[in-house]
Amino acid sequence: MTALAKLTHVELKLLVREPGSVFTFLIPLFILIVFGSSIEPGDTVLLPMSLAISVGLVAMYLLPTTLATYRERGILRRLSLTPVRPGSLLAVQLVLQFVLALAAAGLLIAVGGPVLGAHLPSEVPALAAVFLLGTAAMFAVGLLIAALAPNGRSANGVGVLLYFPMAFLAGLMQPTDQMPDILAEVGSYTPLGAFRQSLQDVWTGTSPTPLLLGVMAAYAVIVSLAAARFFRWE
């Protein structure tokens, strides 16, 4: 087994044991089941909302907390003295966190569609493109938090402080049509808001708005570059 394969195996075991990984499954699933019991068949709102919540939890809680904790404990610095460079750990973490978000999304779709009767989109390529762009945009924010936070506790706190206002503006706590127009407009240009709206567009059978796709792509590129600029290995 190569050093990279061993690293992936170890990180996977640690991720599975991490309580936060469980919550990224349970919280959106709980919301879906509780509110899904009263939705009408063919609902196109609750399932995309649950997917956005799930990806947001991975990106803004689990990812930055893990990376900032590794730096705080000197793990990244020690890796620099081994054949497995710190960048390899970062790449493995990004892949595993994406797989976690994908698995959580798969569980939500499996429960929301066949079990609760929520509508499922027929345009799989559009769904895949929106999911990839939205996840990339949210992960970029998580990486920036990890880059700037001095330790795991502060990364956790900053992630939570950012997540809840962003979730509110994105329409995950209150439907955007019940919000003041200015708040709904601002929320649509946040990475989570653009992600949630684009998912809902796919669910309703309409093409995602190019502007919102561009918003997510811009966050993914610009914020990732900022995270790379400020990221410290020790």
Backbone as JSON, one array per atom type, in Angstrom:
{
  "sequence": "MTALAKLTHVELKLLVREPGSVFTFLIPLFILIVFGSSIEPGDTVLLPMSLAISVGLVAMYLLPTTLATYRERGILRRLSLTPVRPGSLLAVQLVLQFVLALAAAGLLIAVGGPVLGAHLPSEVPALAAVFLLGTAAMFAVGLLIAALAPNGRSANGVGVLLYFPMAFLAGLMQPTDQMPDILAEVGSYTPLGAFRQSLQDVWTGTSPTPLLLGVMAAYAVIVSLAAARFFRWE",
  "N": [[0.85, -1.19, 0.0], [0.63, 2.17, -0.9], [2.05, 5.29, 0.39], [0.24, 7.4, 0.13], [-2.17, 6.0, -0.18], [-2.33, 4.78, 2.33], [-2.56, 7.04, 3.92], [-5.05, 8.01, 3.02], [-6.69, 5.9, 3.86], [-6.41, 6.04, 6.66], [-7.4, 8.65, 7.16], [-10.0, 8.36, 6.3], [-11.04, 6.56, 8.18], [-10.85, 8.16, 10.47], [-12.61, 10.21, 9.75], [-15.04, 8.87, 9.61], [-15.4, 8.24, 12.28], [-15.73, 10.7, 13.38], [-17.9, 12.76, 15.2], [-19.17, 14.95, 14.01], [-19.52, 14.2, 11.39], [-21.65, 12.45, 11.49], [-23.7, 14.18, 12.22], [-23.98, 15.72, 9.92], [-25.4, 14.04, 8.35], [-27.66, 13.42, 9.94], [-28.99, 15.83, 10.78], [-30.02, 17.26, 8.39], [-31.55, 15.11, 7.45], [-33.36, 14.7, 9.53], [-34.77, 17.15, 9.42], [-35.89, 16.86, 6.88], [-37.55, 14.59, 7.18], [-39.29, 15.34, 9.29], [-40.61, 17.69, 8.34], [-41.29, 16.72, 5.89], [-43.33, 14.91, 6.27], [-45.63, 16.3, 6.13], [-45.8, 17.49, 3.68], [-47.01, 18.04, 0.34], [-47.43, 15.49, -2.18], [-44.92, 15.36, -4.71], [-43.57, 17.66, -4.03], [-41.33, 20.39, -4.52], [-39.55, 21.87, -3.07], [-38.61, 21.24, -0.42], [-36.72, 19.1, -0.54], [-34.47, 20.05, -2.2], [-33.75, 22.13, -0.47], [-32.95, 20.7, 1.81], [-30.72, 19.36, 0.79], [-28.99, 21.52, 0.31], [-28.61, 22.41, 2.94], [-27.24, 20.22, 4.01], [-24.79, 20.11, 2.51], [-23.82, 22.61, 3.22], [-23.32, 22.26, 5.98], [-21.22, 20.39, 5.97], [-19.27, 21.87, 4.58], [-18.88, 24.26, 6.05], [-18.62, 23.65, 8.67], [-17.49, 21.01, 9.3], [-15.25, 20.67, 7.48], [-13.53, 23.11, 7.74], [-13.02, 23.01, 10.52], [-11.7, 20.57, 10.88], [-9.31, 20.88, 9.32], [-8.13, 23.17, 10.48], [-7.72, 22.24, 13.06], [-5.85, 20.22, 12.59], [-3.66, 21.78, 11.81], [-3.27, 23.25, 14.16], [-2.46, 21.25, 15.94], [-0.04, 20.58, 14.94], [0.17, 18.67, 12.99], [0.23, 19.08, 10.22], [2.68, 20.35, 9.96], [4.46, 18.33, 10.78], [4.02, 16.47, 8.8], [5.33, 17.62, 6.69], [7.89, 16.76, 6.88], [7.94, 14.22, 5.99], [7.55, 11.68, 3.36], [4.92, 12.02, 2.54], [3.46, 14.83, 1.68], [2.15, 17.91, 3.16], [0.24, 18.99, 1.4], [-0.86, 16.75, 0.24], [-2.42, 15.68, 2.27], [-4.32, 17.71, 2.48], [-5.56, 17.5, -0.05], [-6.61, 14.88, 0.12], [-8.41, 15.22, 2.25], [-10.24, 17.03, 1.09], [-11.33, 15.47, -0.96], [-12.48, 13.34, 0.52], [-14.3, 14.74, 2.13], [-15.96, 15.73, 0.17], [-17.01, 13.32, -0.83], [-18.4, 12.57, 1.45], [-20.36, 14.62, 1.54], [-21.66, 14.0, -0.84], [-22.62, 11.42, -0.28], [-24.39, 12.01, 1.81], [-26.21, 13.57, 0.38], [-27.17, 11.63, -1.4], [-28.49, 9.92, 0.4], [-30.53, 11.62, 1.34], [-31.99, 12.06, -1.03], [-32.8, 9.45, -1.56], [-34.51, 8.97, 0.58], [-36.28, 11.15, 0.49], [-37.49, 11.02, -2.08], [-38.54, 8.2, -2.95], [-39.65, 7.43, -0.43], [-40.95, 9.64, 0.92], [-42.22, 10.84, -1.16], [-41.46, 13.14, -2.49], [-40.79, 15.29, -5.27], [-38.55, 14.26, -7.83], [-35.81, 15.35, -9.78], [-35.56, 15.18, -13.38], [-33.51, 15.87, -15.01], [-30.58, 14.86, -14.83], [-27.82, 15.51, -15.55], [-27.88, 18.35, -15.27], [-28.47, 18.58, -12.56], [-26.17, 17.38, -11.47], [-24.19, 19.19, -12.32], [-24.95, 21.57, -11.0], [-24.77, 20.7, -8.36], [-22.02, 20.12, -8.14], [-20.88, 22.67, -8.65], [-22.06, 24.22, -6.62], [-21.16, 22.88, -4.31], [-18.4, 23.22, -4.61], [-18.24, 26.02, -4.35], [-19.12, 26.38, -1.69], [-17.26, 24.82, -0.3], [-14.98, 26.32, -0.82], [-15.4, 28.56, 0.78], [-15.28, 27.31, 3.27], [-12.59, 26.48, 3.24], [-11.32, 28.96, 3.29], [-12.05, 29.84, 5.83], [-10.68, 27.91, 7.33], [-8.11, 28.65, 6.62], [-7.74, 31.13, 7.83], [-8.45, 30.87, 10.52], [-7.08, 30.5, 13.78], [-7.11, 28.14, 15.25], [-8.81, 24.95, 15.84], [-11.13, 25.33, 17.4], [-11.8, 28.04, 17.03], [-12.22, 28.01, 14.27], [-14.47, 26.41, 14.15], [-16.28, 28.05, 15.54], [-16.35, 30.39, 13.91], [-17.31, 29.26, 11.55], [-19.9, 28.46, 12.33], [-20.99, 30.95, 13.03], [-21.03, 32.2, 10.55], [-22.55, 30.45, 9.04], [-25.29, 30.38, 9.91], [-26.47, 33.05, 9.5], [-26.05, 33.09, 6.71], [-27.57, 30.9, 5.93], [-30.1, 31.79, 6.61], [-30.43, 34.03, 4.88], [-30.31, 32.64, 2.51], [-32.72, 31.41, 2.35], [-33.21, 29.08, 3.75], [-34.24, 28.91, 6.24], [-36.49, 30.38, 6.25], [-38.96, 30.8, 3.79], [-38.02, 32.42, 0.77], [-39.91, 34.0, -0.5], [-41.32, 35.06, 1.56], [-39.73, 36.84, 2.73], [-38.29, 40.16, 3.11], [-37.84, 41.99, 0.07], [-35.26, 43.03, -0.44], [-33.6, 41.54, 1.23], [-34.0, 38.97, 0.23], [-32.95, 39.34, -2.31], [-30.25, 39.95, -1.77], [-29.55, 37.56, -0.53], [-29.65, 35.73, -2.64], [-27.27, 36.07, -3.91], [-25.36, 35.06, -2.3], [-23.12, 32.28, -1.7], [-24.47, 30.01, -0.68], [-27.12, 30.72, -1.04], [-27.32, 31.02, -3.86], [-26.78, 28.41, -4.54], [-28.91, 26.96, -3.34], [-31.13, 28.08, -4.7], [-30.52, 27.41, -7.36], [-30.57, 24.62, -7.23], [-33.3, 24.3, -6.66], [-34.37, 25.29, -9.02], [-33.59, 23.28, -10.81], [-35.08, 21.21, -9.73], [-37.67, 22.03, -10.3], [-37.74, 21.72, -12.97], [-36.8, 23.7, -14.63], [-34.2, 25.53, -16.33], [-31.15, 26.18, -14.65], [-30.37, 29.49, -13.55], [-28.1, 31.3, -15.5], [-26.67, 33.44, -14.36], [-26.63, 32.86, -11.59], [-25.23, 30.46, -11.63], [-22.81, 31.48, -12.48], [-22.23, 33.06, -10.27], [-21.75, 31.1, -8.28], [-19.53, 29.82, -9.44], [-17.71, 31.92, -9.43], [-17.36, 32.39, -6.68], [-16.21, 29.91, -6.03], [-13.74, 29.99, -7.4], [-12.48, 32.53, -6.77], [-12.58, 32.75, -3.94], [-11.29, 30.4, -3.25], [-8.71, 30.93, -4.23], [-8.05, 33.01, -2.52], [-8.04, 31.61, -0.1], [-5.91, 29.87, -0.56], [-3.89, 31.72, -0.7], [-3.71, 32.73, 1.93], [-3.44, 30.51, 3.51], [-1.9, 28.7, 6.1], [0.58, 26.35, 6.9], [1.53, 25.77, 9.38]],
  "CA": [[0.0, 0.0, 0.0], [1.43, 3.39, -0.99], [1.88, 6.23, 1.5], [-1.0, 8.14, -0.1], [-3.28, 5.09, 0.11], [-2.39, 4.64, 3.78], [-3.1, 8.3, 4.44], [-6.48, 8.03, 2.72], [-7.34, 4.91, 4.71], [-6.45, 6.58, 8.02], [-8.29, 9.81, 7.2], [-11.37, 7.86, 6.15], [-11.45, 6.03, 9.48], [-11.04, 9.29, 11.37], [-13.81, 10.93, 9.34], [-16.21, 8.06, 9.99], [-15.54, 8.31, 13.72], [-15.98, 12.08, 13.77], [-19.34, 13.0, 15.45], [-19.72, 15.93, 13.07], [-19.94, 13.51, 10.16], [-22.98, 11.9, 11.74], [-24.66, 15.27, 12.23], [-24.24, 16.16, 8.55], [-26.44, 13.15, 7.85], [-28.87, 13.38, 10.77], [-29.73, 17.09, 10.86], [-30.87, 17.44, 7.21], [-32.51, 14.01, 7.36], [-34.4, 15.0, 10.52], [-35.6, 18.22, 8.86], [-36.62, 16.32, 5.74], [-38.59, 13.67, 7.64], [-40.28, 16.06, 10.1], [-41.42, 18.55, 7.48], [-41.75, 15.95, 4.74], [-44.54, 14.17, 6.59], [-46.81, 17.14, 5.88], [-45.76, 18.11, 2.35], [-47.81, 17.4, -0.7], [-46.63, 14.7, -3.12], [-44.37, 16.15, -5.79], [-42.99, 18.9, -3.52], [-40.06, 20.72, -5.18], [-38.85, 22.84, -2.24], [-37.98, 20.71, 0.79], [-35.55, 18.27, -0.83], [-33.32, 20.89, -2.52], [-33.36, 22.85, 0.73], [-32.22, 19.76, 2.66], [-29.41, 19.14, 0.18], [-28.16, 22.71, 0.56], [-28.25, 22.38, 4.36], [-26.25, 19.17, 4.22], [-23.51, 20.55, 1.96], [-23.37, 23.73, 4.04], [-22.77, 21.76, 7.24], [-19.91, 19.8, 5.69], [-18.32, 22.88, 4.12], [-18.62, 25.36, 6.97], [-18.35, 23.14, 10.02], [-16.58, 19.86, 9.37], [-14.02, 20.89, 6.73], [-12.58, 24.05, 8.36], [-12.63, 22.59, 11.86], [-10.72, 19.5, 10.75], [-8.03, 21.38, 8.82], [-7.55, 24.08, 11.47], [-7.26, 21.41, 14.17], [-4.62, 19.57, 12.15], [-2.57, 22.76, 11.87], [-3.06, 23.57, 15.56], [-1.76, 20.14, 16.59], [1.27, 20.4, 14.32], [0.16, 17.52, 12.08], [0.66, 19.52, 8.9], [4.13, 20.62, 10.02], [5.19, 17.06, 10.84], [3.92, 15.81, 7.5], [6.28, 18.23, 5.76], [9.15, 16.05, 7.03], [7.73, 12.86, 5.51], [7.26, 11.64, 1.9], [3.56, 12.5, 2.31], [3.48, 16.26, 1.91], [0.9, 18.46, 3.7], [-0.73, 19.17, 0.33], [-1.55, 15.47, 0.01], [-3.47, 15.59, 3.28], [-5.38, 18.65, 2.09], [-6.29, 16.92, -1.18], [-7.38, 13.73, 0.62], [-9.53, 15.74, 3.02], [-11.24, 17.6, 0.18], [-12.02, 14.36, -1.64], [-13.31, 12.61, 1.48], [-15.41, 15.6, 2.53], [-16.9, 15.75, -0.96], [-17.7, 12.03, -0.83], [-19.35, 12.63, 2.55], [-21.49, 15.45, 1.1], [-22.36, 13.25, -1.88], [-23.35, 10.34, 0.38], [-25.53, 12.62, 2.51], [-27.19, 13.94, -0.64], [-27.79, 10.4, -1.87], [-29.44, 9.45, 1.42], [-31.69, 12.51, 1.34], [-32.79, 11.8, -2.23], [-33.41, 8.13, -1.42], [-35.62, 9.06, 1.54], [-37.25, 12.16, 0.06], [-38.23, 10.61, -3.27], [-39.35, 6.98, -2.82], [-40.34, 7.28, 0.86], [-41.83, 10.76, 1.24], [-42.97, 11.24, -2.35], [-41.03, 14.42, -3.04], [-40.45, 15.24, -6.69], [-37.15, 14.08, -8.18], [-35.56, 15.95, -11.1], [-35.25, 14.26, -14.47], [-32.29, 16.34, -15.66], [-29.46, 14.46, -13.97], [-26.63, 16.32, -15.8], [-28.04, 19.68, -14.68], [-28.35, 18.4, -11.12], [-24.76, 17.11, -11.17], [-23.43, 20.42, -12.52], [-25.28, 22.49, -9.91], [-24.23, 20.16, -7.11], [-20.57, 20.31, -8.15], [-20.57, 24.09, -8.53], [-22.46, 24.68, -5.29], [-20.26, 22.3, -3.32], [-17.11, 23.9, -4.77], [-18.35, 27.36, -3.77], [-19.21, 26.27, -0.24], [-15.97, 24.32, 0.19], [-14.04, 27.43, -0.88], [-15.63, 29.35, 2.0], [-14.74, 26.52, 4.37], [-11.13, 26.54, 3.16], [-10.9, 30.29, 3.73], [-12.16, 29.83, 7.29], [-9.57, 27.11, 7.84], [-6.87, 29.38, 6.39], [-7.63, 32.29, 8.71], [-8.69, 30.54, 11.93], [-5.85, 30.06, 14.43], [-7.23, 26.8, 15.81], [-10.05, 24.27, 15.5], [-12.28, 25.92, 18.09], [-12.2, 29.28, 16.37], [-12.78, 27.64, 12.96], [-15.83, 25.95, 14.42], [-17.1, 29.21, 15.89], [-16.54, 31.24, 12.74], [-18.18, 28.54, 10.63], [-21.28, 28.54, 12.82], [-21.44, 32.35, 12.94], [-21.29, 32.52, 9.15], [-23.53, 29.55, 8.44], [-26.7, 30.68, 10.21], [-26.95, 34.19, 8.7], [-26.08, 32.72, 5.3], [-28.71, 30.0, 5.74], [-31.32, 32.62, 6.65], [-30.51, 34.79, 3.63], [-30.49, 31.7, 1.4], [-34.08, 30.88, 2.35], [-33.26, 27.75, 4.35], [-34.98, 29.01, 7.49], [-37.76, 31.02, 5.92], [-39.06, 30.92, 2.32], [-37.6, 33.74, 0.28], [-41.07, 34.83, -0.86], [-41.84, 35.65, 2.78], [-38.69, 37.74, 3.21], [-38.22, 41.44, 2.4], [-37.23, 41.83, -1.24], [-33.85, 43.33, -0.42], [-32.9, 40.4, 1.84], [-34.05, 37.86, -0.73], [-32.02, 39.66, -3.41], [-28.89, 39.78, -1.25], [-29.34, 36.14, -0.27], [-29.46, 34.98, -3.87], [-25.89, 36.24, -4.36], [-24.46, 34.33, -1.42], [-22.9, 30.95, -2.29], [-25.51, 29.08, -0.26], [-28.37, 31.14, -1.67], [-27.26, 30.66, -5.27], [-26.84, 26.95, -4.59], [-30.27, 26.53, -3.03], [-32.03, 28.49, -5.78], [-30.2, 26.63, -8.57], [-31.12, 23.29, -6.99], [-34.75, 24.35, -6.81], [-34.66, 25.44, -10.45], [-33.47, 21.94, -11.39], [-36.19, 20.4, -9.24], [-38.92, 22.44, -10.95], [-37.64, 21.43, -14.39], [-36.31, 24.85, -15.4], [-32.74, 25.61, -16.4], [-30.57, 27.09, -13.65], [-30.03, 30.81, -14.06], [-26.65, 31.44, -15.75], [-26.07, 34.38, -13.41], [-26.38, 32.17, -10.32], [-24.13, 29.54, -11.89], [-21.61, 32.3, -12.48], [-21.96, 33.45, -8.88], [-21.12, 29.97, -7.6], [-18.2, 29.62, -10.02], [-16.85, 33.02, -8.97], [-16.99, 32.09, -5.28], [-15.32, 28.75, -6.01], [-12.41, 30.36, -7.87], [-11.89, 33.67, -6.07], [-12.39, 32.45, -2.51], [-10.24, 29.36, -3.17], [-7.42, 31.61, -4.4], [-7.78, 33.73, -1.27], [-7.7, 30.61, 0.91], [-4.55, 29.41, -0.86], [-2.97, 32.84, -0.38], [-3.58, 32.95, 3.37], [-3.35, 29.26, 4.26], [-0.63, 28.45, 6.79], [0.74, 24.94, 7.23], [1.87, 25.61, 10.8]],
  "C": [[0.89, 1.25, 0.0], [1.15, 4.31, 0.2], [0.58, 7.01, 1.36], [-2.22, 7.28, 0.2], [-3.45, 4.9, 1.61], [-2.99, 5.88, 4.43], [-4.61, 8.38, 4.22], [-7.25, 7.08, 3.63], [-7.48, 5.44, 6.14], [-7.43, 7.73, 8.13], [-9.75, 9.39, 7.07], [-11.88, 7.31, 7.48], [-11.71, 7.16, 10.47], [-12.33, 10.05, 11.05], [-15.06, 10.18, 9.75], [-16.47, 8.15, 11.48], [-15.88, 9.7, 14.23], [-17.48, 12.31, 13.98], [-19.96, 13.98, 14.46], [-20.17, 15.29, 11.78], [-21.35, 12.96, 10.3], [-24.03, 13.0, 11.66], [-24.96, 15.78, 10.82], [-25.25, 15.27, 7.86], [-27.75, 13.37, 8.61], [-29.67, 14.67, 10.74], [-30.58, 17.32, 9.6], [-31.92, 16.34, 7.07], [-33.67, 14.22, 8.33], [-35.35, 16.08, 9.98], [-36.47, 17.69, 7.73], [-37.79, 15.45, 6.2], [-39.69, 14.41, 8.39], [-41.19, 16.91, 9.22], [-41.97, 17.8, 6.28], [-43.02, 15.18, 5.0], [-45.8, 14.98, 6.29], [-46.8, 17.79, 4.5], [-46.64, 17.35, 1.38], [-46.9, 16.57, -1.61], [-46.14, 15.58, -4.28], [-43.77, 17.47, -5.35], [-41.61, 19.13, -4.14], [-39.2, 21.67, -4.35], [-38.02, 22.17, -1.15], [-36.72, 19.92, 0.49], [-34.34, 19.09, -1.27], [-32.82, 21.68, -1.32], [-32.53, 21.96, 1.65], [-30.83, 19.47, 2.11], [-28.48, 20.32, 0.44], [-27.72, 22.77, 2.01], [-27.13, 21.39, 4.6], [-24.87, 19.59, 3.72], [-22.94, 21.7, 2.79], [-22.76, 23.28, 5.36], [-21.38, 21.15, 7.04], [-18.88, 20.9, 5.41], [-17.94, 23.88, 5.19], [-18.41, 24.91, 8.4], [-17.26, 22.09, 10.0], [-15.24, 20.15, 8.7], [-13.08, 21.88, 7.41], [-12.12, 23.63, 9.74], [-11.55, 21.52, 11.8], [-9.36, 20.03, 10.35], [-7.36, 22.31, 9.83], [-7.03, 23.31, 12.67], [-5.96, 20.7, 13.82], [-3.44, 20.54, 12.23], [-2.23, 23.09, 13.32], [-2.23, 22.5, 16.27], [-0.41, 19.83, 15.96], [1.33, 19.24, 13.34], [0.65, 17.92, 10.7], [2.17, 19.78, 8.88], [4.92, 19.32, 10.02], [5.14, 16.33, 9.5], [4.93, 16.37, 6.5], [7.64, 17.55, 5.82], [9.07, 14.62, 6.53], [7.52, 12.87, 4.0], [5.85, 12.1, 1.56], [3.51, 13.97, 2.67], [2.16, 16.76, 2.47], [-0.18, 18.65, 2.63], [-1.5, 17.9, 0.03], [-2.68, 15.3, 1.01], [-4.63, 16.51, 2.94], [-6.22, 18.08, 0.95], [-7.16, 15.75, -0.74], [-8.59, 14.21, 1.4], [-10.63, 16.31, 2.12], [-12.03, 16.5, -0.52], [-12.96, 13.64, -0.68], [-14.51, 13.44, 1.93], [-16.44, 15.7, 1.41], [-17.69, 14.44, -1.03], [-18.74, 12.0, 0.29], [-20.58, 13.45, 2.15], [-22.32, 14.72, 0.05], [-23.18, 12.12, -1.27], [-24.56, 10.87, 1.12], [-26.62, 13.02, 1.53], [-27.92, 12.71, -1.17], [-28.82, 9.85, -0.9], [-30.7, 10.31, 1.43], [-32.59, 12.26, 0.14], [-33.5, 10.45, -2.11], [-34.6, 8.15, -0.47], [-36.69, 10.01, 1.01], [-38.08, 11.74, -1.12], [-39.11, 9.41, -3.04], [-40.18, 6.92, -1.53], [-41.36, 8.39, 1.1], [-42.6, 11.28, 0.03], [-42.6, 12.6, -2.9], [-40.63, 14.23, -4.51], [-38.95, 15.07, -6.87], [-36.9, 14.64, -9.58], [-35.2, 14.9, -12.14], [-33.95, 14.63, -15.16], [-31.09, 16.08, -14.76], [-28.2, 15.27, -14.28], [-26.71, 17.72, -15.19], [-27.89, 19.61, -13.17], [-26.89, 18.2, -10.72], [-23.93, 18.39, -11.29], [-23.68, 21.41, -11.39], [-24.68, 22.0, -8.6], [-22.72, 20.37, -7.04], [-20.2, 21.78, -7.95], [-20.89, 24.6, -7.12], [-21.53, 24.15, -4.21], [-18.89, 22.96, -3.4], [-17.13, 25.28, -4.14], [-18.37, 27.31, -2.26], [-17.9, 25.77, 0.36], [-14.92, 25.43, 0.17], [-14.17, 28.31, 0.36], [-15.05, 28.62, 3.2], [-13.22, 26.55, 4.4], [-10.6, 27.9, 3.62], [-10.99, 30.41, 5.26], [-10.99, 29.08, 7.9], [-8.25, 27.86, 7.69], [-6.66, 30.48, 7.41], [-7.77, 31.96, 10.18], [-7.41, 30.02, 12.58], [-5.91, 28.64, 14.99], [-8.6, 26.22, 15.45], [-11.27, 24.88, 16.14], [-12.76, 27.2, 17.41], [-12.77, 29.01, 14.98], [-14.22, 27.19, 13.11], [-16.75, 27.14, 14.69], [-17.38, 30.11, 14.7], [-17.48, 30.58, 11.74], [-19.63, 28.63, 11.03], [-21.82, 29.96, 12.67], [-21.76, 32.75, 11.5], [-22.45, 31.7, 8.58], [-24.97, 30.01, 8.68], [-27.21, 31.94, 9.51], [-27.05, 33.86, 7.21], [-27.28, 31.82, 5.0], [-30.03, 30.78, 5.75], [-31.48, 33.37, 5.33], [-30.78, 33.89, 2.43], [-31.9, 31.13, 1.34], [-34.19, 29.49, 2.92], [-34.02, 27.75, 5.67], [-36.36, 29.6, 7.29], [-37.83, 31.16, 4.4], [-38.74, 32.33, 1.85], [-38.78, 34.62, -0.1], [-41.75, 35.45, 0.35], [-40.83, 36.61, 3.41], [-38.8, 39.09, 2.51], [-37.43, 41.28, 1.1], [-35.73, 42.04, -1.21], [-33.05, 42.18, 0.18], [-32.87, 39.2, 0.9], [-33.07, 38.08, -1.88], [-30.58, 39.47, -2.97], [-28.58, 38.3, -1.06], [-29.07, 35.33, -1.52], [-28.03, 35.08, -4.4], [-24.87, 35.71, -3.35], [-24.23, 32.95, -2.03], [-23.98, 29.96, -1.92], [-26.85, 29.43, -0.9], [-28.42, 30.79, -3.15], [-27.38, 29.15, -5.46], [-28.26, 26.45, -4.37], [-31.24, 26.87, -4.16], [-31.78, 27.68, -7.04], [-30.7, 25.2, -8.42], [-32.63, 23.29, -7.19], [-35.15, 24.54, -8.27], [-34.61, 24.07, -11.14], [-34.66, 21.09, -10.99], [-37.51, 20.76, -9.93], [-38.87, 22.23, -12.47], [-37.21, 22.6, -15.25], [-34.79, 24.87, -15.38], [-32.23, 26.56, -15.33], [-30.18, 28.41, -14.29], [-28.53, 30.93, -14.29], [-25.96, 32.38, -14.77], [-25.72, 33.69, -12.1], [-25.28, 31.12, -10.48], [-22.8, 30.29, -11.89], [-21.22, 32.76, -11.09], [-21.25, 32.33, -8.14], [-19.71, 29.72, -8.12], [-17.24, 30.69, -9.53], [-16.42, 32.79, -7.52], [-15.98, 30.95, -5.24], [-13.9, 29.14, -6.39], [-11.77, 31.43, -6.99], [-11.62, 33.36, -4.61], [-11.34, 31.36, -2.32], [-8.86, 29.97, -3.32], [-7.05, 32.38, -3.14], [-7.37, 32.76, -0.16], [-6.27, 30.1, 0.69], [-3.52, 30.48, -0.5], [-2.71, 32.92, 1.11], [-3.35, 31.67, 4.18], [-1.94, 29.07, 4.84], [-0.56, 26.97, 7.16], [1.09, 24.72, 8.69], [1.61, 26.91, 11.55]]
}
